[in-house]
CSV table of C-alpha atoms and ligand atoms in Angstrom, one decimal:
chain,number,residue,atom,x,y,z
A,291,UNK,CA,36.4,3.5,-0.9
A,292,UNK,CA,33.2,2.2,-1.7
A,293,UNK,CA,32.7,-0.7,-4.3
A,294,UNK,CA,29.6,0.3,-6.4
A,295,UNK,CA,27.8,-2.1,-8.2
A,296,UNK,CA,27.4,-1.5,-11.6
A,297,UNK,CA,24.0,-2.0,-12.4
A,298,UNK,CA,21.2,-2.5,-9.9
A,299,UNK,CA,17.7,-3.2,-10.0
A,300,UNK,CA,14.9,-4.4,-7.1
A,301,UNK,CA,10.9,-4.3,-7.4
A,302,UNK,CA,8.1,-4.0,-4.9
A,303,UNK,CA,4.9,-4.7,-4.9
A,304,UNK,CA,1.1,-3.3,-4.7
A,305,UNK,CA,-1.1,-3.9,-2.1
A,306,UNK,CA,-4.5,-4.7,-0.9
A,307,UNK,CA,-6.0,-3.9,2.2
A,308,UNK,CA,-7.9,-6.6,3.6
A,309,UNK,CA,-9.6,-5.5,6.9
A,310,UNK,CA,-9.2,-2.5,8.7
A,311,UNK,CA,-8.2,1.0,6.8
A,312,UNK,CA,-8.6,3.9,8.9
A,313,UNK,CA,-9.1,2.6,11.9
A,314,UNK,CA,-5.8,1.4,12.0
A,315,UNK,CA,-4.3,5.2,11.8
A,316,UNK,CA,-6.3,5.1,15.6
A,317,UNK,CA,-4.2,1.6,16.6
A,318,UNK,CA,-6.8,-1.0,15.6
A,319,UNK,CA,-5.4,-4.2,13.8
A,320,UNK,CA,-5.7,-4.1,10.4
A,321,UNK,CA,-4.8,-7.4,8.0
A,322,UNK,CA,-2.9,-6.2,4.4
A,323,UNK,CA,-1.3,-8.3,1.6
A,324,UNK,CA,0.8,-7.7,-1.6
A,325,UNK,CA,-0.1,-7.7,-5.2
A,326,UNK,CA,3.4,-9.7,-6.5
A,327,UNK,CA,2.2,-9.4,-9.9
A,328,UNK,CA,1.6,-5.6,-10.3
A,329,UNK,CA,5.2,-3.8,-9.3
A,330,UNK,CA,7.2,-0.6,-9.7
A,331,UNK,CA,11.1,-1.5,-10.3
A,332,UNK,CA,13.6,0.8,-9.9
A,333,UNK,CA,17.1,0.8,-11.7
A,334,UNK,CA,20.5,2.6,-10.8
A,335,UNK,CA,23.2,2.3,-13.3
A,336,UNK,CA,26.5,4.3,-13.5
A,337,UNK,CA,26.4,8.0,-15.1
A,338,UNK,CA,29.2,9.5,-16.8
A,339,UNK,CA,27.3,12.4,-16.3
A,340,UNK,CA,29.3,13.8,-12.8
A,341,UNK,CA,25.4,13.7,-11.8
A,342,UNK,CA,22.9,12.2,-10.3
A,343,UNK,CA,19.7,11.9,-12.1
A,344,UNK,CA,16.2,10.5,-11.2
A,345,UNK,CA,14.1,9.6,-14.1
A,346,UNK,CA,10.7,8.6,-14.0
A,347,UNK,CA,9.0,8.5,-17.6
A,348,UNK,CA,5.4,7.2,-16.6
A,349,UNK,CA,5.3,10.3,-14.8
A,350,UNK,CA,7.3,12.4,-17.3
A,351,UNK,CA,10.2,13.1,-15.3
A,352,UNK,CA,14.1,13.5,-15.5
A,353,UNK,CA,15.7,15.4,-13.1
A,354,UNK,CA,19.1,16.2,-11.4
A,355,UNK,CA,18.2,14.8,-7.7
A,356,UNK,CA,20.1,18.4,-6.2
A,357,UNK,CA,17.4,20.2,-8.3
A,358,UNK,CA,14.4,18.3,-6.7
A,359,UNK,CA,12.8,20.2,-3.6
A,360,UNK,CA,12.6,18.4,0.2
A,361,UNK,CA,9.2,17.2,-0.5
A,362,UNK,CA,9.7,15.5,-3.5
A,363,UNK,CA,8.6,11.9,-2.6
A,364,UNK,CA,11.2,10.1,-5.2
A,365,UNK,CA,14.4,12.2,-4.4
A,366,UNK,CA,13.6,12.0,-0.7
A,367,UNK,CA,13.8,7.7,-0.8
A,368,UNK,CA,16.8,8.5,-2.9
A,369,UNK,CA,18.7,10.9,-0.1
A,370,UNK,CA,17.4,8.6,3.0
A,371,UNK,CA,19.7,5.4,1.6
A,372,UNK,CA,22.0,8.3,0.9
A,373,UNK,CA,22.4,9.9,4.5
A,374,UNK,CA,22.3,6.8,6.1
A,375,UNK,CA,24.8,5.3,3.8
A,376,UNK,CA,26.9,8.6,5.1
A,377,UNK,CA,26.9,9.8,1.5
A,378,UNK,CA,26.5,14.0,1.5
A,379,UNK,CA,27.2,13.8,-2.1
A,380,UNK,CA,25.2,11.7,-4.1
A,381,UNK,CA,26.8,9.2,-6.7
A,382,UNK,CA,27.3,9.5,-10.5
A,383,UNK,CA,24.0,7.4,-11.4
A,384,UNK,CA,20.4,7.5,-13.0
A,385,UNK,CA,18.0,5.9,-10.8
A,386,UNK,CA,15.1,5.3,-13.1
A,387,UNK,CA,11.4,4.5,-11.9
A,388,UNK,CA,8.6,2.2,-13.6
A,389,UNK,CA,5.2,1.5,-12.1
A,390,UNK,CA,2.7,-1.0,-12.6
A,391,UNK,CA,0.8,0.5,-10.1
A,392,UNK,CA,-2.0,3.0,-10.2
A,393,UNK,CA,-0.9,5.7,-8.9
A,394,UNK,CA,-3.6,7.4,-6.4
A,395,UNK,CA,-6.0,4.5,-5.9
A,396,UNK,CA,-5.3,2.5,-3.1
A,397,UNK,CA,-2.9,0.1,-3.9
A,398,UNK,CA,0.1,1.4,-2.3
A,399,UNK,CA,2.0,2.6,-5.3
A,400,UNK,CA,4.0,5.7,-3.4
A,401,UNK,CA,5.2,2.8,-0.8
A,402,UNK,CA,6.2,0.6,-3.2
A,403,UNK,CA,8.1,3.4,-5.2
A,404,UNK,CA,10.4,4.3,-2.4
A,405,UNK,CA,10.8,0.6,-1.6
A,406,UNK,CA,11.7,-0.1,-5.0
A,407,UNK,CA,14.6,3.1,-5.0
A,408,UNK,CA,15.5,2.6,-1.6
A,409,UNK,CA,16.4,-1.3,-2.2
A,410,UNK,CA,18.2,-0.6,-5.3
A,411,UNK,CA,20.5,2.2,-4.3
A,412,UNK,CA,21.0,0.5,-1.2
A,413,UNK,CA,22.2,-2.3,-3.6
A,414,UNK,CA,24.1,-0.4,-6.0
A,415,UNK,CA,26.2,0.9,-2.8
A,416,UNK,CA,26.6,-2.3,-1.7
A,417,UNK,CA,24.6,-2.3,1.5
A,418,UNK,CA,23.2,-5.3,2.6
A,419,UNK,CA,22.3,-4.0,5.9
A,420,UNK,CA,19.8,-1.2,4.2
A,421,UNK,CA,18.2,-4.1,2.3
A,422,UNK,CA,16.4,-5.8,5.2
A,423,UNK,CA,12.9,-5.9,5.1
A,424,UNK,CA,13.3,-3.9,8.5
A,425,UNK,CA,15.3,-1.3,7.1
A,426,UNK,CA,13.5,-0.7,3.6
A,427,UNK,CA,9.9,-0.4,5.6
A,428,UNK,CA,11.7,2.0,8.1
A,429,UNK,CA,13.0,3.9,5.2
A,430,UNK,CA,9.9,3.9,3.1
A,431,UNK,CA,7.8,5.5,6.3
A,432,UNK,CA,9.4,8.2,6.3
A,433,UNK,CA,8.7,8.9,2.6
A,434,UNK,CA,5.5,8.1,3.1
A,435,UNK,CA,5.1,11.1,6.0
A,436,UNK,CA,4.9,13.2,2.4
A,437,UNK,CA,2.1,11.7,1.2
A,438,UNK,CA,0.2,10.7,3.9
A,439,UNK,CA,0.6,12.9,6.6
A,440,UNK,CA,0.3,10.3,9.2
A,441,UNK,CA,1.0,7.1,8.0
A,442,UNK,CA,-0.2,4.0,10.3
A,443,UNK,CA,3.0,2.4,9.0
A,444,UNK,CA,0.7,-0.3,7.4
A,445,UNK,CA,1.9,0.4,3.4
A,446,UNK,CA,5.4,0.7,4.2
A,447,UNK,CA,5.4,-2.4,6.2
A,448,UNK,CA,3.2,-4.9,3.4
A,449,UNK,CA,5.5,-3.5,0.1
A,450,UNK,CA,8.8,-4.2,2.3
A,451,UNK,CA,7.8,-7.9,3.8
A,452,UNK,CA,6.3,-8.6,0.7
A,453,UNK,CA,4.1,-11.3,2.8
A,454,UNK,CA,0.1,-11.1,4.2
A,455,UNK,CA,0.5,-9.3,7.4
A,456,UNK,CA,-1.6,-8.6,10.3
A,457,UNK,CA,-0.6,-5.3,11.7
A,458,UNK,CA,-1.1,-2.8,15.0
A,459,UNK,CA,0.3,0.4,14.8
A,460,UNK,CA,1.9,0.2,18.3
A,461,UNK,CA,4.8,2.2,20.0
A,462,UNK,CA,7.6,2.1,20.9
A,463,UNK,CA,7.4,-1.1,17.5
A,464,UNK,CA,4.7,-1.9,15.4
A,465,UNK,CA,3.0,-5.0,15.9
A,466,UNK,CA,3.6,-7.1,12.4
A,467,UNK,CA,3.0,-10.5,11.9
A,468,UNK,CA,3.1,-12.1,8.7
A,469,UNK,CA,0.9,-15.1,8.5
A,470,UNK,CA,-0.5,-18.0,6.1
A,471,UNK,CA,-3.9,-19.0,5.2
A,472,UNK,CA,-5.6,-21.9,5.4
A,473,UNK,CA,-7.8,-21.9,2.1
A,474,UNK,CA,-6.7,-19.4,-0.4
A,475,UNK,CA,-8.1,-16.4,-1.1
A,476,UNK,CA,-9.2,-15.2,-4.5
A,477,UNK,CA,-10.3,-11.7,-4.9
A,478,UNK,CA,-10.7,-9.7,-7.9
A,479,UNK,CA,-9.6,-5.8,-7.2
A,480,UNK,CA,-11.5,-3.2,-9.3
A,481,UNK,CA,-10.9,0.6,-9.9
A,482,UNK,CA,-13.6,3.0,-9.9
A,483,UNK,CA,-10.9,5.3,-12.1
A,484,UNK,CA,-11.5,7.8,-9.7
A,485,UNK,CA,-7.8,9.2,-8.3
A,486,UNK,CA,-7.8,10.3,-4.5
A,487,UNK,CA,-5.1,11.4,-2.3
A,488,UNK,CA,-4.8,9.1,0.7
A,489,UNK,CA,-3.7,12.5,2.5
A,490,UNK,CA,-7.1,14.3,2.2
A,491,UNK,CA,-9.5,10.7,3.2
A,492,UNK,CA,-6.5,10.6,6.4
A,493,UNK,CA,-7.4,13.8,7.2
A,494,UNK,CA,-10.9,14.1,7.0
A,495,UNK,CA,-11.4,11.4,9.2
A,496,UNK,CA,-9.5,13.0,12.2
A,497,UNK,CA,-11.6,15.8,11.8
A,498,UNK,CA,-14.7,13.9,12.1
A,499,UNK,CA,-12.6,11.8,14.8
A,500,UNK,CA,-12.1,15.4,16.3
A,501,UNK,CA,-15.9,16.4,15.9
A,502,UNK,CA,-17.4,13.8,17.2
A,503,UNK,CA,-14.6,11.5,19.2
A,504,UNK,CA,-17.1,9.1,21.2
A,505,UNK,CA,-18.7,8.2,17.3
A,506,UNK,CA,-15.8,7.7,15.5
A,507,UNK,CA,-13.9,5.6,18.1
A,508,UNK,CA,-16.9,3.2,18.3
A,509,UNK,CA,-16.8,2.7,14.3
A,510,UNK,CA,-12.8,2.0,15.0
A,511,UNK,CA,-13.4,-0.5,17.7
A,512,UNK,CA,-16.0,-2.1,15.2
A,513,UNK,CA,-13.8,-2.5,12.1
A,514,UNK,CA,-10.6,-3.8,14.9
A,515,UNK,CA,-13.1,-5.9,16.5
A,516,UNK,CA,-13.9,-7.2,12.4
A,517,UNK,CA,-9.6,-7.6,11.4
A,518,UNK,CA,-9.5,-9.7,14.5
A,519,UNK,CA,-12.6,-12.2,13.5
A,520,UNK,CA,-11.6,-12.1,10.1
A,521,UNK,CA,-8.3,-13.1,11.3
A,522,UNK,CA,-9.4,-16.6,13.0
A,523,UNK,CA,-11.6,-17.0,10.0
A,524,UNK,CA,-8.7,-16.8,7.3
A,525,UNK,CA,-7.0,-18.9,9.9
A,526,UNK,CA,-9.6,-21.8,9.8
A,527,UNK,CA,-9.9,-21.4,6.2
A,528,UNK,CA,-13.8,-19.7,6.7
A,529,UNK,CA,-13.8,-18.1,3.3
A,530,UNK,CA,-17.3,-17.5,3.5
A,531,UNK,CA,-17.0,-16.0,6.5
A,532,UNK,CA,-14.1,-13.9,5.3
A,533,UNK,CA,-16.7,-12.7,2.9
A,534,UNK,CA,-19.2,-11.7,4.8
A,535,UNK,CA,-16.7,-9.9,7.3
A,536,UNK,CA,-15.0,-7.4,4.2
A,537,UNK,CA,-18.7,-6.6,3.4
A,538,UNK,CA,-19.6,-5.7,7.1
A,539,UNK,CA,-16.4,-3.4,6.9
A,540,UNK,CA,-17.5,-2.1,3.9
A,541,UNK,CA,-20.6,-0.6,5.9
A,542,UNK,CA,-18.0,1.0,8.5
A,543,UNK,CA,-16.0,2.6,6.1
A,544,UNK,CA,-19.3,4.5,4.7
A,545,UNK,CA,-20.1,5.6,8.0
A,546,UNK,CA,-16.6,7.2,8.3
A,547,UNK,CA,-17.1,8.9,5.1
A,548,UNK,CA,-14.8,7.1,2.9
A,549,UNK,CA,-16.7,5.4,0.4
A,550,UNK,CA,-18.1,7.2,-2.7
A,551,UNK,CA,-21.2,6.5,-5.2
A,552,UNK,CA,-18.7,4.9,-7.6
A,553,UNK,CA,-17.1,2.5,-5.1
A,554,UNK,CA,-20.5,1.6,-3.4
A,555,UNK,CA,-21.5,0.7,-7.3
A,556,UNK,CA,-19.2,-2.0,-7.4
A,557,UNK,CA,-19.6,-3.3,-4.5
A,558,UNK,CA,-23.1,-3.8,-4.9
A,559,UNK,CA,-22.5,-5.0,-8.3
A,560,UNK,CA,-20.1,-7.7,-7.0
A,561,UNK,CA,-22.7,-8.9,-4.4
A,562,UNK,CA,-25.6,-9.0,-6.4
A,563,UNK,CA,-23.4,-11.2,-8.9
A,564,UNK,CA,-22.4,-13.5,-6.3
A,565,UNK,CA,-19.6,-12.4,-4.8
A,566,UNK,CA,-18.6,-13.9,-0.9
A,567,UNK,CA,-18.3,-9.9,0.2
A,568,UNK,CA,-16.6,-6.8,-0.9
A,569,UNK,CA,-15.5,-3.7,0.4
A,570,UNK,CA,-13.1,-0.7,-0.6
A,571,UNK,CA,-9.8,-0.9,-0.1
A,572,UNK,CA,-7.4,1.8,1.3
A,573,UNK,CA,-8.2,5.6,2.0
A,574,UNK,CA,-11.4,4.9,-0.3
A,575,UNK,CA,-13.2,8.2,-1.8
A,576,UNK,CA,-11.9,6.6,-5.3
A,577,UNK,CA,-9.3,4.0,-5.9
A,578,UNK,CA,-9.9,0.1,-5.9
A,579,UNK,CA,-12.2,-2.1,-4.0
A,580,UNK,CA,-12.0,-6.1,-3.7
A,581,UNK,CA,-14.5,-8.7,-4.0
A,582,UNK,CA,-14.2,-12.1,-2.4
A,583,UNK,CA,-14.6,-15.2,-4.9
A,584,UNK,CA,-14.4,-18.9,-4.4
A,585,UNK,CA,-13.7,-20.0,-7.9
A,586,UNK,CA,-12.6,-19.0,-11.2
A,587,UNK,CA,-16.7,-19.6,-12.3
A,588,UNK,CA,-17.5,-16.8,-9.7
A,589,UNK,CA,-14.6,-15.0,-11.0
A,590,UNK,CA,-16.0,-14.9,-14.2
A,591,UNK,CA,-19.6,-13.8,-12.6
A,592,UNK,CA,-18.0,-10.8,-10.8
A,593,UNK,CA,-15.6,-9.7,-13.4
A,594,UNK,CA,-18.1,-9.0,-16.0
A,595,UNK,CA,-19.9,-7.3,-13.4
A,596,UNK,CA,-17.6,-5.3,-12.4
A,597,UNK,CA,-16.8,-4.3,-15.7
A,598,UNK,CA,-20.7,-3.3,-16.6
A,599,UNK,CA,-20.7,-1.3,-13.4
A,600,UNK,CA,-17.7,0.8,-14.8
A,601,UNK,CA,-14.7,-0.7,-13.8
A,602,UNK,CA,-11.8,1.3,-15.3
A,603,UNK,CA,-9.1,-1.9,-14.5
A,604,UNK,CA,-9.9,-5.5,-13.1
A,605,UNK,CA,-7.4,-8.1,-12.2
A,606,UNK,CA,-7.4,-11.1,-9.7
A,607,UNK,CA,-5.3,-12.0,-7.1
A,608,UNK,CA,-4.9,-15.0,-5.2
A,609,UNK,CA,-3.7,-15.2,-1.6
A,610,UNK,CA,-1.9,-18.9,-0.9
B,722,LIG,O1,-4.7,4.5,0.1
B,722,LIG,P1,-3.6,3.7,0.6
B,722,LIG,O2,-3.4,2.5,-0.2
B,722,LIG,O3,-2.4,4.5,0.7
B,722,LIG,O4,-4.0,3.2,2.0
B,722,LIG,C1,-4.0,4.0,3.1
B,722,LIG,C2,-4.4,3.2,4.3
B,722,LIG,C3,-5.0,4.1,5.4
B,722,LIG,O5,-5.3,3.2,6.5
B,722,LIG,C4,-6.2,4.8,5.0
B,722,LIG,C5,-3.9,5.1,5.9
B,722,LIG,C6,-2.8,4.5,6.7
B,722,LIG,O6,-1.8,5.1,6.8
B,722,LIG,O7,-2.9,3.3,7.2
C-alpha cells in the first residue's frame, strides 16, 4: 500500500545556452546554465474526483490524463513516473502546471515542465529514488524525444542538475560536468518575440548536415573547438574573453542557418552598445539571445538597447 503524500509541489528552471547549440546534437561539447529565477512549478494534490486530471491554465488546459493522446508532452512526464513507479492506473490527483518560462524561445521551458511534473509526482508517491537529479534528467529526455526529435540530452540535463554544466553527448553516458566560475557572469537574455519550434531548427540542420556533410561538420568542430576555449576562459575568470568567444559563435550559428534578421538585430544592437559579446541562444530562428556585461552600468547600456531594437522581454542573469 502506498503512502501518498498529500500535497506536492517541485520547480525547475529555465535555461541559457552558453556555447555550443547544434553542434552539440553532432557530439561537440556544449556549456549550458539555469535561469533559478524564471521557473515552471508543478503541483499534485489529492482528487476526490476517482480521476486524474492535468491542468495547465497558462496554456488553457484541464484534462483527464486517460483522455490525453501518447504525444501529449505533459501527460507523457505524468505516465513515465507512473510506469516506473509500477502504477498502470494513475492516482486520484490534479497535477497542475505554471510556467514562467516562454514557451517556444529557447529557454528550455518543455524540459523544465516535465521536470517540474516528474519531480512532484514522484514526490507525491513518495519516491525518493525518482527524484535524483539522474532520474528526473533521464525521465525528462524521453519527453523531450516529442518535442525535439533528437534531443542532445543537453536541456534535460541543465533543468534537472539545476547547476552550469559542460556537456558531451556521448554513449553509452553523457559526459556532464557541472562546474564553477571564477568571475561571475552577468548576461542579459533578450526575446526577439518571435516563437520557433526547436524541432524544425534540429531538423533543418541535419538536412543541411546531410547536404553538404564535409561543411557542416567543419562549422561543428569550430563551435566544439569555441565551448572548449570558452571553458578555460570562464575557468580563469577571462570575461572578456568569454565575450568575444559567444560573439564568434554567434557567426557559426548564422552559417548553419539558425539565426534570423530579428536575432542578428539584437545582437548587433548589444555590441554596438557595449556589450563583451553576444549570440543566440538555443535552436535560434526566434527565441532569446544573451549578451555578455561586466557591470550593472553596461547593463543599463545594453538593456535600453535591447529594448529600442525590439526586445519583447529582458531580464538579467548572473552566473556565480
Ligand atoms: O531551443 P532549446 O532551448 O530547446 O535548445 C535546443 C538546443 C539544441 O542544441 C538546438 C538542440 C539539442 O537537443 O541540444
Amino acid at each position: 500500500m502506498i503512502e501518498f503524500n498529500p500535497v506536492s509541489e517541485a520547480s525547475a528552471p529555465g535555461k541559457i545556452i552558453l556555447f555550443g547549440e547544434h553542434a552539440v546534437v553532432y557530439g561537440r561539447p556544449a556549456i549550458a546554465a539555469p535561469v533559478s529565477q524564471i521557473r515552471a512549478i508543478a503541483t499534485v494534490t489529492h482528487s476526490s474526483s476517482n480521476n486524474c486530471y492535468l491542468v495547465a491554465p497558462d496554456l488553457n488546459r484541464h484534462d483527464r490524463l486517460q483522455d490525453l493522446p501518447d504525444d501529449d508532452a505533459l501527460a507523457r512526464a505524468a505516465w513515465l513516473v507512473l510506469g516506473v513507479a509500477g502504477l498502470t492506473q494513475p492516482p486520484d490527483v490534479t497535477i497542475r502546471v505554471r510556467s514562467q518560462i516562454p514557451i517556444a524561445s529557447g529557454m528550455g521551458s518543455g524540459a523544465a515542465i516535465a521536470a517540474a511534473i516528474i519531480r512532484a509526482l514522484a514526490q507525491h508517491l513518495n519516491r525518493p529514488d525518482l527524484q535524483t537529479n539522474e532520474q528526473v534528467s533521464a525521465l525528462t529526455y524521453e519527453v523531450e524525444k516529442i518535442h525535439h526529435g533528437t534531443p542532445s540530452g543537453i536541456d534535460n540535463t541543465v533543468v534537472a542538475y539545476e547547476q552550469p554544466i559542460w556537456f558531451v553527448r556521448q554513449s553509452p553516458k553523457n559526459l556532464i560536468e557541472p562546474f564553477k566560475v571564477a568571475a561571475p557572469l552577468r548576461f542579459v537574455v533578450a526575446d526577439t518575440g518571435v516563437r520557433s519550434s526547436t524541432k524544425v531548427a534540429v531538423g533543418d540542420v541535419r538536412r543541411q548536415y546531410n547536404q553538404q556533410p564535409a561543411k557542416f561538420a567543419r562549422i561543428f568542430d569550430e563551435c566544439g573547438r569555441i565551448a572548449q576555449v570558452a571553458r578555460q576562459a570562464i575557468k580563469a575568470g577571462n570575461v572578456e574573453k568569454v565575450g568575444q568567444l559567444m560573439t564568434d559563435n554567434h557567426a557559426w550559428l548564422q552559417k548553419m542557418t539558425v539565426s534570423s534578421p530579428e536575432l542578428d538585430k539584437l545582437v548587433d544592437a548589444a555590441l554596438q552598445a557595449g556589450a563583451l559579446g553576444a549570440k543566440l541562444s538555443g535552436a535560434g530562428r526566434g527565441g532569446n539571445m544573451l549578451a555578455l556585461v561586466a557591470d550593472e552600468a553596461m547593463e543599463r547600456q545594453v538593456s535600453t538597447a535591447l529594448q529600442q531594437a525590439g526586445a519583447t522581454n529582458i531580464l538579467t542573469t548572473i552566473l556565480k
